[in-house]
Amino acid sequence: MKTIYNNKIINAGKSVETFGKEMIILFGDNAPDTLKDYCYSIPIVQTTGKIKPGQFFVIDGVKFEILHVGELAEKNLNGLGHLTVNFTAEKDASLPGAIIVEKKVHAPIKIGSVIEIL
């Protein structure tokens, strides 16, 4: 599988656990003050291909199949480092800047965790 995105968590807001294991928010250093506490911070890195269903969102080597991609997800990730990842498999709950992945519990995300899209 070809890696089209590779990045690393560099910081975690004090309230990242608010959404439990159902959702994470990634954001570059420019996250709005109202969101910073809820985000995992990442450097802004460009994708090398289009994000689409059937690919995998990966956290520290654990794969989650991408089921749906919001129309702004790729643009926001490339421009702002912003991506919401929903782990519920509920396509109806999609936000324009989100991806929906299969429902599977992920391990705790920590500073230094590697995130990829394959």
mmCIF file of N, CA, C and O in Angstrom, residues 40-118:
data_model
loop_
_atom_site.group_PDB
_atom_site.id
_atom_site.type_symbol
_atom_site.label_atom_id
_atom_site.label_comp_id
_atom_site.label_asym_id
_atom_site.label_seq_id
_atom_site.Cartn_x
_atom_site.Cartn_y
_atom_site.Cartn_z
ATOM 1 N N TYR A 40 -5.403 17.317 18.887
ATOM 2 C CA TYR A 40 -4.042 16.812 18.830
ATOM 3 C C TYR A 40 -3.322 17.682 17.811
ATOM 4 O O TYR A 40 -3.794 17.842 16.687
ATOM 5 N N SER A 41 -2.197 18.265 18.203
ATOM 6 C CA SER A 41 -1.454 19.154 17.306
ATOM 7 C C SER A 41 -0.502 18.358 16.430
ATOM 8 O O SER A 41 0.166 17.428 16.905
ATOM 9 N N ILE A 42 -0.457 18.768 15.154
ATOM 10 C CA ILE A 42 0.426 18.140 14.174
ATOM 11 C C ILE A 42 1.056 19.229 13.308
ATOM 12 O O ILE A 42 0.478 20.302 13.150
ATOM 13 N N PRO A 43 2.234 18.959 12.737
ATOM 14 C CA PRO A 43 2.761 19.892 11.738
ATOM 15 C C PRO A 43 1.868 19.838 10.493
ATOM 16 O O PRO A 43 1.218 18.827 10.228
ATOM 17 N N ILE A 44 1.838 20.915 9.731
ATOM 18 C CA ILE A 44 1.077 20.909 8.481
ATOM 19 C C ILE A 44 1.922 20.197 7.427
ATOM 20 O O ILE A 44 3.018 20.647 7.090
ATOM 21 N N VAL A 45 1.423 19.068 6.965
ATOM 22 C CA VAL A 45 2.094 18.232 5.968
ATOM 23 C C VAL A 45 1.095 17.958 4.845
ATOM 24 O O VAL A 45 -0.083 17.706 5.119
ATOM 25 N N GLN A 46 1.554 18.003 3.612
ATOM 26 C CA GLN A 46 0.673 17.792 2.461
ATOM 27 C C GLN A 46 0.475 16.306 2.166
ATOM 28 O O GLN A 46 1.384 15.500 2.345
ATOM 29 N N THR A 47 -0.711 15.980 1.706
ATOM 30 C CA THR A 47 -0.956 14.634 1.201
ATOM 31 C C THR A 47 -0.276 14.513 -0.164
ATOM 32 O O THR A 47 -0.078 15.514 -0.851
ATOM 33 N N THR A 48 0.062 13.284 -0.554
ATOM 34 C CA THR A 48 0.676 13.064 -1.865
ATOM 35 C C THR A 48 -0.288 12.379 -2.818
ATOM 36 O O THR A 48 0.108 11.927 -3.887
ATOM 37 N N GLY A 49 -1.551 12.314 -2.419
ATOM 38 C CA GLY A 49 -2.589 11.714 -3.241
ATOM 39 C C GLY A 49 -3.942 12.079 -2.675
ATOM 40 O O GLY A 49 -4.044 12.713 -1.623
ATOM 41 N N LYS A 50 -4.986 11.686 -3.366
ATOM 42 C CA LYS A 50 -6.352 11.979 -2.952
ATOM 43 C C LYS A 50 -6.795 11.025 -1.846
ATOM 44 O O LYS A 50 -6.530 9.831 -1.914
ATOM 45 N N ILE A 51 -7.473 11.554 -0.820
ATOM 46 C CA ILE A 51 -8.033 10.726 0.253
ATOM 47 C C ILE A 51 -9.383 10.201 -0.215
ATOM 48 O O ILE A 51 -10.244 10.987 -0.625
ATOM 49 N N LYS A 52 -9.580 8.885 -0.154
ATOM 50 C CA LYS A 52 -10.839 8.306 -0.622
ATOM 51 C C LYS A 52 -11.219 7.069 0.183
ATOM 52 O O LYS A 52 -10.370 6.434 0.812
ATOM 53 N N PRO A 53 -12.514 6.735 0.160
ATOM 54 C CA PRO A 53 -12.973 5.525 0.845
ATOM 55 C C PRO A 53 -12.217 4.298 0.329
ATOM 56 O O PRO A 53 -11.839 4.225 -0.839
ATOM 57 N N GLY A 54 -11.989 3.348 1.246
ATOM 58 C CA GLY A 54 -11.251 2.138 0.904
ATOM 59 C C GLY A 54 -9.788 2.215 1.304
ATOM 60 O O GLY A 54 -9.113 1.195 1.424
ATOM 61 N N GLN A 55 -9.292 3.438 1.528
ATOM 62 C CA GLN A 55 -7.938 3.596 2.044
ATOM 63 C C GLN A 55 -7.974 3.350 3.548
ATOM 64 O O GLN A 55 -9.021 3.048 4.111
ATOM 65 N N PHE A 56 -6.833 3.515 4.201
ATOM 66 C CA PHE A 56 -6.746 3.284 5.642
ATOM 67 C C PHE A 56 -6.162 4.486 6.358
ATOM 68 O O PHE A 56 -5.160 5.044 5.929
ATOM 69 N N PHE A 57 -6.806 4.874 7.469
ATOM 70 C CA PHE A 57 -6.250 5.830 8.409
ATOM 71 C C PHE A 57 -5.534 4.980 9.448
ATOM 72 O O PHE A 57 -6.116 4.027 9.973
ATOM 73 N N VAL A 58 -4.283 5.293 9.747
ATOM 74 C CA VAL A 58 -3.463 4.445 10.599
ATOM 75 C C VAL A 58 -2.925 5.248 11.787
ATOM 76 O O VAL A 58 -2.412 6.353 11.612
ATOM 77 N N ILE A 59 -3.053 4.668 12.980
ATOM 78 C CA ILE A 59 -2.477 5.258 14.195
ATOM 79 C C ILE A 59 -1.499 4.252 14.767
ATOM 80 O O ILE A 59 -1.888 3.139 15.151
ATOM 81 N N ASP A 60 -0.229 4.624 14.815
ATOM 82 C CA ASP A 60 0.812 3.744 15.367
ATOM 83 C C ASP A 60 0.712 2.319 14.827
ATOM 84 O O ASP A 60 0.787 1.340 15.568
ATOM 85 N N GLY A 61 0.494 2.196 13.528
ATOM 86 C CA GLY A 61 0.472 0.898 12.868
ATOM 87 C C GLY A 61 -0.866 0.177 12.857
ATOM 88 O O GLY A 61 -1.006 -0.858 12.212
ATOM 89 N N VAL A 62 -1.874 0.700 13.568
ATOM 90 C CA VAL A 62 -3.198 0.066 13.604
ATOM 91 C C VAL A 62 -4.071 0.714 12.528
ATOM 92 O O VAL A 62 -4.273 1.934 12.528
ATOM 93 N N LYS A 63 -4.590 -0.100 11.606
ATOM 94 C CA LYS A 63 -5.349 0.386 10.454
ATOM 95 C C LYS A 63 -6.850 0.463 10.734
ATOM 96 O O LYS A 63 -7.419 -0.441 11.338
ATOM 97 N N PHE A 64 -7.454 1.541 10.218
ATOM 98 C CA PHE A 64 -8.896 1.757 10.263
ATOM 99 C C PHE A 64 -9.328 2.081 8.838
ATOM 100 O O PHE A 64 -8.869 3.078 8.269
ATOM 101 N N GLU A 65 -10.204 1.260 8.265
ATOM 102 C CA GLU A 65 -10.644 1.520 6.897
ATOM 103 C C GLU A 65 -11.450 2.814 6.822
ATOM 104 O O GLU A 65 -12.330 3.063 7.645
ATOM 105 N N ILE A 66 -11.137 3.641 5.834
ATOM 106 C CA ILE A 66 -11.872 4.887 5.604
ATOM 107 C C ILE A 66 -13.147 4.547 4.845
ATOM 108 O O ILE A 66 -13.104 3.971 3.762
ATOM 109 N N LEU A 67 -14.293 4.921 5.431
ATOM 110 C CA LEU A 67 -15.594 4.619 4.842
ATOM 111 C C LEU A 67 -16.202 5.807 4.108
ATOM 112 O O LEU A 67 -16.979 5.638 3.170
ATOM 113 N N HIS A 68 -15.877 7.016 4.565
ATOM 114 C CA HIS A 68 -16.439 8.228 3.966
ATOM 115 C C HIS A 68 -15.446 9.372 4.149
ATOM 116 O O HIS A 68 -14.796 9.475 5.189
ATOM 117 N N VAL A 69 -15.372 10.243 3.145
ATOM 118 C CA VAL A 69 -14.494 11.414 3.202
ATOM 119 C C VAL A 69 -15.335 12.656 2.938
ATOM 120 O O VAL A 69 -15.948 12.787 1.876
ATOM 121 N N GLY A 70 -15.385 13.564 3.914
ATOM 122 C CA GLY A 70 -16.109 14.829 3.744
ATOM 123 C C GLY A 70 -15.476 15.665 2.645
ATOM 124 O O GLY A 70 -14.266 15.580 2.400
ATOM 125 N N GLU A 71 -16.281 16.500 1.995
ATOM 126 C CA GLU A 71 -15.795 17.249 0.833
ATOM 127 C C GLU A 71 -14.683 18.247 1.144
ATOM 128 O O GLU A 71 -13.948 18.663 0.257
ATOM 129 N N LEU A 72 -14.508 18.633 2.412
ATOM 130 C CA LEU A 72 -13.444 19.568 2.779
ATOM 131 C C LEU A 72 -12.281 18.901 3.525
ATOM 132 O O LEU A 72 -11.311 19.574 3.883
ATOM 133 N N ALA A 73 -12.371 17.600 3.753
ATOM 134 C CA ALA A 73 -11.376 16.910 4.586
ATOM 135 C C ALA A 73 -9.951 17.067 4.046
ATOM 136 O O ALA A 73 -9.046 17.475 4.779
ATOM 137 N N GLU A 74 -9.748 16.751 2.789
ATOM 138 C CA GLU A 74 -8.400 16.820 2.213
ATOM 139 C C GLU A 74 -7.890 18.262 2.152
ATOM 140 O O GLU A 74 -6.743 18.536 2.512
ATOM 141 N N LYS A 75 -8.741 19.182 1.730
ATOM 142 C CA LYS A 75 -8.356 20.599 1.658
ATOM 143 C C LYS A 75 -7.950 21.125 3.042
ATOM 144 O O LYS A 75 -6.936 21.801 3.189
ATOM 145 N N ASN A 76 -8.753 20.827 4.063
ATOM 146 C CA ASN A 76 -8.449 21.287 5.423
ATOM 147 C C ASN A 76 -7.175 20.653 5.968
ATOM 148 O O ASN A 76 -6.389 21.311 6.645
ATOM 149 N N LEU A 77 -6.968 19.367 5.684
ATOM 150 C CA LEU A 77 -5.758 18.694 6.158
ATOM 151 C C LEU A 77 -4.523 19.328 5.534
ATOM 152 O O LEU A 77 -3.547 19.623 6.216
ATOM 153 N N ASN A 78 -4.570 19.555 4.228
ATOM 154 C CA ASN A 78 -3.419 20.146 3.536
ATOM 155 C C ASN A 78 -3.188 21.607 3.902
ATOM 156 O O ASN A 78 -2.045 22.041 4.035
ATOM 157 N N GLY A 79 -4.250 22.379 4.082
ATOM 158 C CA GLY A 79 -4.102 23.803 4.337
ATOM 159 C C GLY A 79 -3.949 24.196 5.795
ATOM 160 O O GLY A 79 -3.230 25.138 6.115
ATOM 161 N N LEU A 80 -4.616 23.461 6.677
ATOM 162 C CA LEU A 80 -4.646 23.833 8.098
ATOM 163 C C LEU A 80 -4.079 22.754 9.026
ATOM 164 O O LEU A 80 -3.948 22.985 10.223
ATOM 165 N N GLY A 81 -3.815 21.580 8.472
ATOM 166 C CA GLY A 81 -3.457 20.450 9.327
ATOM 167 C C GLY A 81 -4.660 19.971 10.113
ATOM 168 O O GLY A 81 -4.528 19.318 11.142
ATOM 169 N N HIS A 82 -5.858 20.297 9.621
ATOM 170 C CA HIS A 82 -7.091 19.996 10.361
ATOM 171 C C HIS A 82 -7.837 18.815 9.751
ATOM 172 O O HIS A 82 -8.115 18.795 8.558
ATOM 173 N N LEU A 83 -8.133 17.839 10.596
ATOM 174 C CA LEU A 83 -8.927 16.689 10.176
ATOM 175 C C LEU A 83 -9.644 16.134 11.399
ATOM 176 O O LEU A 83 -9.034 15.934 12.444
ATOM 177 N N THR A 84 -10.941 15.920 11.257
ATOM 178 C CA THR A 84 -11.706 15.240 12.290
ATOM 179 C C THR A 84 -11.842 13.791 11.843
ATOM 180 O O THR A 84 -12.195 13.527 10.694
ATOM 181 N N VAL A 85 -11.540 12.862 12.745
ATOM 182 C CA VAL A 85 -11.638 11.434 12.439
ATOM 183 C C VAL A 85 -12.707 10.849 13.346
ATOM 184 O O VAL A 85 -12.601 10.898 14.562
ATOM 185 N N ASN A 86 -13.753 10.317 12.723
ATOM 186 C CA ASN A 86 -14.886 9.750 13.439
ATOM 187 C C ASN A 86 -14.785 8.227 13.379
ATOM 188 O O ASN A 86 -14.772 7.649 12.291
ATOM 189 N N PHE A 87 -14.700 7.583 14.535
ATOM 190 C CA PHE A 87 -14.513 6.133 14.640
ATOM 191 C C PHE A 87 -15.819 5.369 14.856
ATOM 192 O O PHE A 87 -15.827 4.313 15.447
ATOM 193 N N THR A 88 -16.951 5.901 14.370
ATOM 194 C CA THR A 88 -18.243 5.263 14.632
ATOM 195 C C THR A 88 -18.811 4.486 13.454
ATOM 196 O O THR A 88 -19.806 3.790 13.601
ATOM 197 N N ALA A 89 -18.225 4.639 12.275
ATOM 198 C CA ALA A 89 -18.723 4.023 11.031
ATOM 199 C C ALA A 89 -20.075 4.576 10.612
ATOM 200 O O ALA A 89 -20.714 4.044 9.723
ATOM 201 N N GLU A 90 -20.525 5.663 11.229
ATOM 202 C CA GLU A 90 -21.829 6.263 10.917
ATOM 203 C C GLU A 90 -21.661 7.351 9.861
ATOM 204 O O GLU A 90 -21.351 8.493 10.162
ATOM 205 N N LYS A 91 -21.872 6.978 8.613
ATOM 206 C CA LYS A 91 -21.679 7.919 7.501
ATOM 207 C C LYS A 91 -22.617 9.113 7.588
ATOM 208 O O LYS A 91 -22.304 10.186 7.107
ATOM 209 N N ASP A 92 -23.776 8.943 8.208
ATOM 210 C CA ASP A 92 -24.739 10.039 8.331
ATOM 211 C C ASP A 92 -24.247 11.134 9.281
ATOM 212 O O ASP A 92 -24.761 12.243 9.263
ATOM 213 N N ALA A 93 -23.260 10.827 10.101
ATOM 214 C CA ALA A 93 -22.751 11.789 11.074
ATOM 215 C C ALA A 93 -21.589 12.607 10.516
ATOM 216 O O ALA A 93 -20.907 13.298 11.254
ATOM 217 N N SER A 94 -21.385 12.538 9.227
ATOM 218 C CA SER A 94 -20.230 13.169 8.604
ATOM 219 C C SER A 94 -20.303 14.686 8.606
ATOM 220 O O SER A 94 -21.333 15.283 8.326
ATOM 221 N N LEU A 95 -19.175 15.297 8.897
ATOM 222 C CA LEU A 95 -18.993 16.735 8.774
ATOM 223 C C LEU A 95 -18.154 16.975 7.519
ATOM 224 O O LEU A 95 -17.396 16.095 7.107
ATOM 225 N N PRO A 96 -18.243 18.148 6.904
ATOM 226 C CA PRO A 96 -17.494 18.389 5.666
ATOM 227 C C PRO A 96 -15.980 18.188 5.804
ATOM 228 O O PRO A 96 -15.326 17.774 4.861
ATOM 229 N N GLY A 97 -15.424 18.464 6.986
ATOM 230 C CA GLY A 97 -13.985 18.334 7.188
ATOM 231 C C GLY A 97 -13.580 17.046 7.869
ATOM 232 O O GLY A 97 -12.476 16.946 8.402
ATOM 233 N N ALA A 98 -14.443 16.040 7.838
ATOM 234 C CA ALA A 98 -14.188 14.799 8.581
ATOM 235 C C ALA A 98 -14.040 13.600 7.661
ATOM 236 O O ALA A 98 -14.502 13.603 6.525
ATOM 237 N N ILE A 99 -13.390 12.589 8.209
ATOM 238 C CA ILE A 99 -13.430 11.269 7.599
ATOM 239 C C ILE A 99 -14.111 10.335 8.591
ATOM 240 O O ILE A 99 -14.000 10.526 9.803
ATOM 241 N N ILE A 100 -14.834 9.375 8.066
ATOM 242 C CA ILE A 100 -15.489 8.361 8.886
ATOM 243 C C ILE A 100 -14.722 7.064 8.657
ATOM 244 O O ILE A 100 -14.482 6.672 7.508
ATOM 245 N N VAL A 101 -14.327 6.429 9.744
ATOM 246 C CA VAL A 101 -13.605 5.160 9.627
ATOM 247 C C VAL A 101 -14.393 4.057 10.330
ATOM 248 O O VAL A 101 -15.354 4.329 11.055
ATOM 249 N N GLU A 102 -13.963 2.824 10.086
ATOM 250 C CA GLU A 102 -14.656 1.687 10.688
ATOM 251 C C GLU A 102 -14.694 1.813 12.199
ATOM 252 O O GLU A 102 -13.818 2.419 12.814
ATOM 253 N N LYS A 103 -15.722 1.223 12.801
ATOM 254 C CA LYS A 103 -15.891 1.278 14.254
ATOM 255 C C LYS A 103 -14.970 0.246 14.884
ATOM 256 O O LYS A 103 -15.182 -0.962 14.776
ATOM 257 N N LYS A 104 -13.941 0.758 15.508
ATOM 258 C CA LYS A 104 -12.940 -0.088 16.145
ATOM 259 C C LYS A 104 -12.239 0.798 17.169
ATOM 260 O O LYS A 104 -11.944 1.957 16.892
ATOM 261 N N VAL A 105 -11.993 0.282 18.346
ATOM 262 C CA VAL A 105 -11.354 1.066 19.404
ATOM 263 C C VAL A 105 -9.875 1.267 19.057
ATOM 264 O O VAL A 105 -9.192 0.339 18.634
ATOM 265 N N HIS A 106 -9.424 2.485 19.228
ATOM 266 C CA HIS A 106 -8.006 2.770 18.993
ATOM 267 C C HIS A 106 -7.269 2.866 20.319
ATOM 268 O O HIS A 106 -7.852 3.181 21.356
ATOM 269 N N ALA A 107 -5.988 2.562 20.263
ATOM 270 C CA ALA A 107 -5.140 2.672 21.449
ATOM 271 C C ALA A 107 -4.993 4.151 21.814
ATOM 272 O O ALA A 107 -5.254 5.021 20.979
ATOM 273 N N PRO A 108 -4.589 4.442 23.025
ATOM 274 C CA PRO A 108 -4.383 5.847 23.403
ATOM 275 C C PRO A 108 -3.388 6.521 22.448
ATOM 276 O O PRO A 108 -2.377 5.932 22.071
ATOM 277 N N ILE A 109 -3.719 7.736 22.071
ATOM 278 C CA ILE A 109 -2.852 8.519 21.213
ATOM 279 C C ILE A 109 -1.990 9.379 22.130
ATOM 280 O O ILE A 109 -2.477 9.945 23.106
ATOM 281 N N LYS A 110 -0.728 9.454 21.810
ATOM 282 C CA LYS A 110 0.207 10.185 22.674
ATOM 283 C C LYS A 110 1.105 11.071 21.818
ATOM 284 O O LYS A 110 1.137 10.932 20.592
ATOM 285 N N ILE A 111 1.829 11.960 22.460
ATOM 286 C CA ILE A 111 2.807 12.766 21.747
ATOM 287 C C ILE A 111 3.830 11.795 21.170
ATOM 288 O O ILE A 111 4.338 10.906 21.853
ATOM 289 N N GLY A 112 4.072 11.937 19.886
ATOM 290 C CA GLY A 112 4.970 11.024 19.171
ATOM 291 C C GLY A 112 4.244 9.946 18.384
ATOM 292 O O GLY A 112 4.844 9.253 17.568
ATOM 293 N N SER A 113 2.921 9.778 18.608
ATOM 294 C CA SER A 113 2.161 8.803 17.826
ATOM 295 C C SER A 113 2.240 9.168 16.348
ATOM 296 O O SER A 113 2.171 10.347 15.975
ATOM 297 N N VAL A 114 2.375 8.149 15.505
ATOM 298 C CA VAL A 114 2.461 8.341 14.061
ATOM 299 C C VAL A 114 1.092 8.104 13.443
ATOM 300 O O VAL A 114 0.423 7.114 13.755
ATOM 301 N N ILE A 115 0.674 9.045 12.609
ATOM 302 C CA ILE A 115 -0.588 8.898 11.887
ATOM 303 C C ILE A 115 -0.273 8.862 10.390
ATOM 304 O O ILE A 115 0.604 9.589 9.918
ATOM 305 N N GLU A 116 -0.994 7.998 9.689
ATOM 306 C CA GLU A 116 -0.765 7.841 8.262
ATOM 307 C C GLU A 116 -2.095 7.630 7.548
ATOM 308 O O GLU A 116 -3.074 7.230 8.165
ATOM 309 N N ILE A 117 -2.072 7.865 6.244
ATOM 310 C CA ILE A 117 -3.159 7.462 5.381
ATOM 311 C C ILE A 117 -2.519 6.635 4.280
ATOM 312 O O ILE A 117 -1.563 7.082 3.616
ATOM 313 N N LEU A 118 -3.018 5.403 4.117
ATOM 314 C CA LEU A 118 -2.474 4.470 3.121
ATOM 315 C C LEU A 118 -3.501 4.249 2.038
ATOM 316 O O LEU A 118 -4.670 4.115 2.294
#
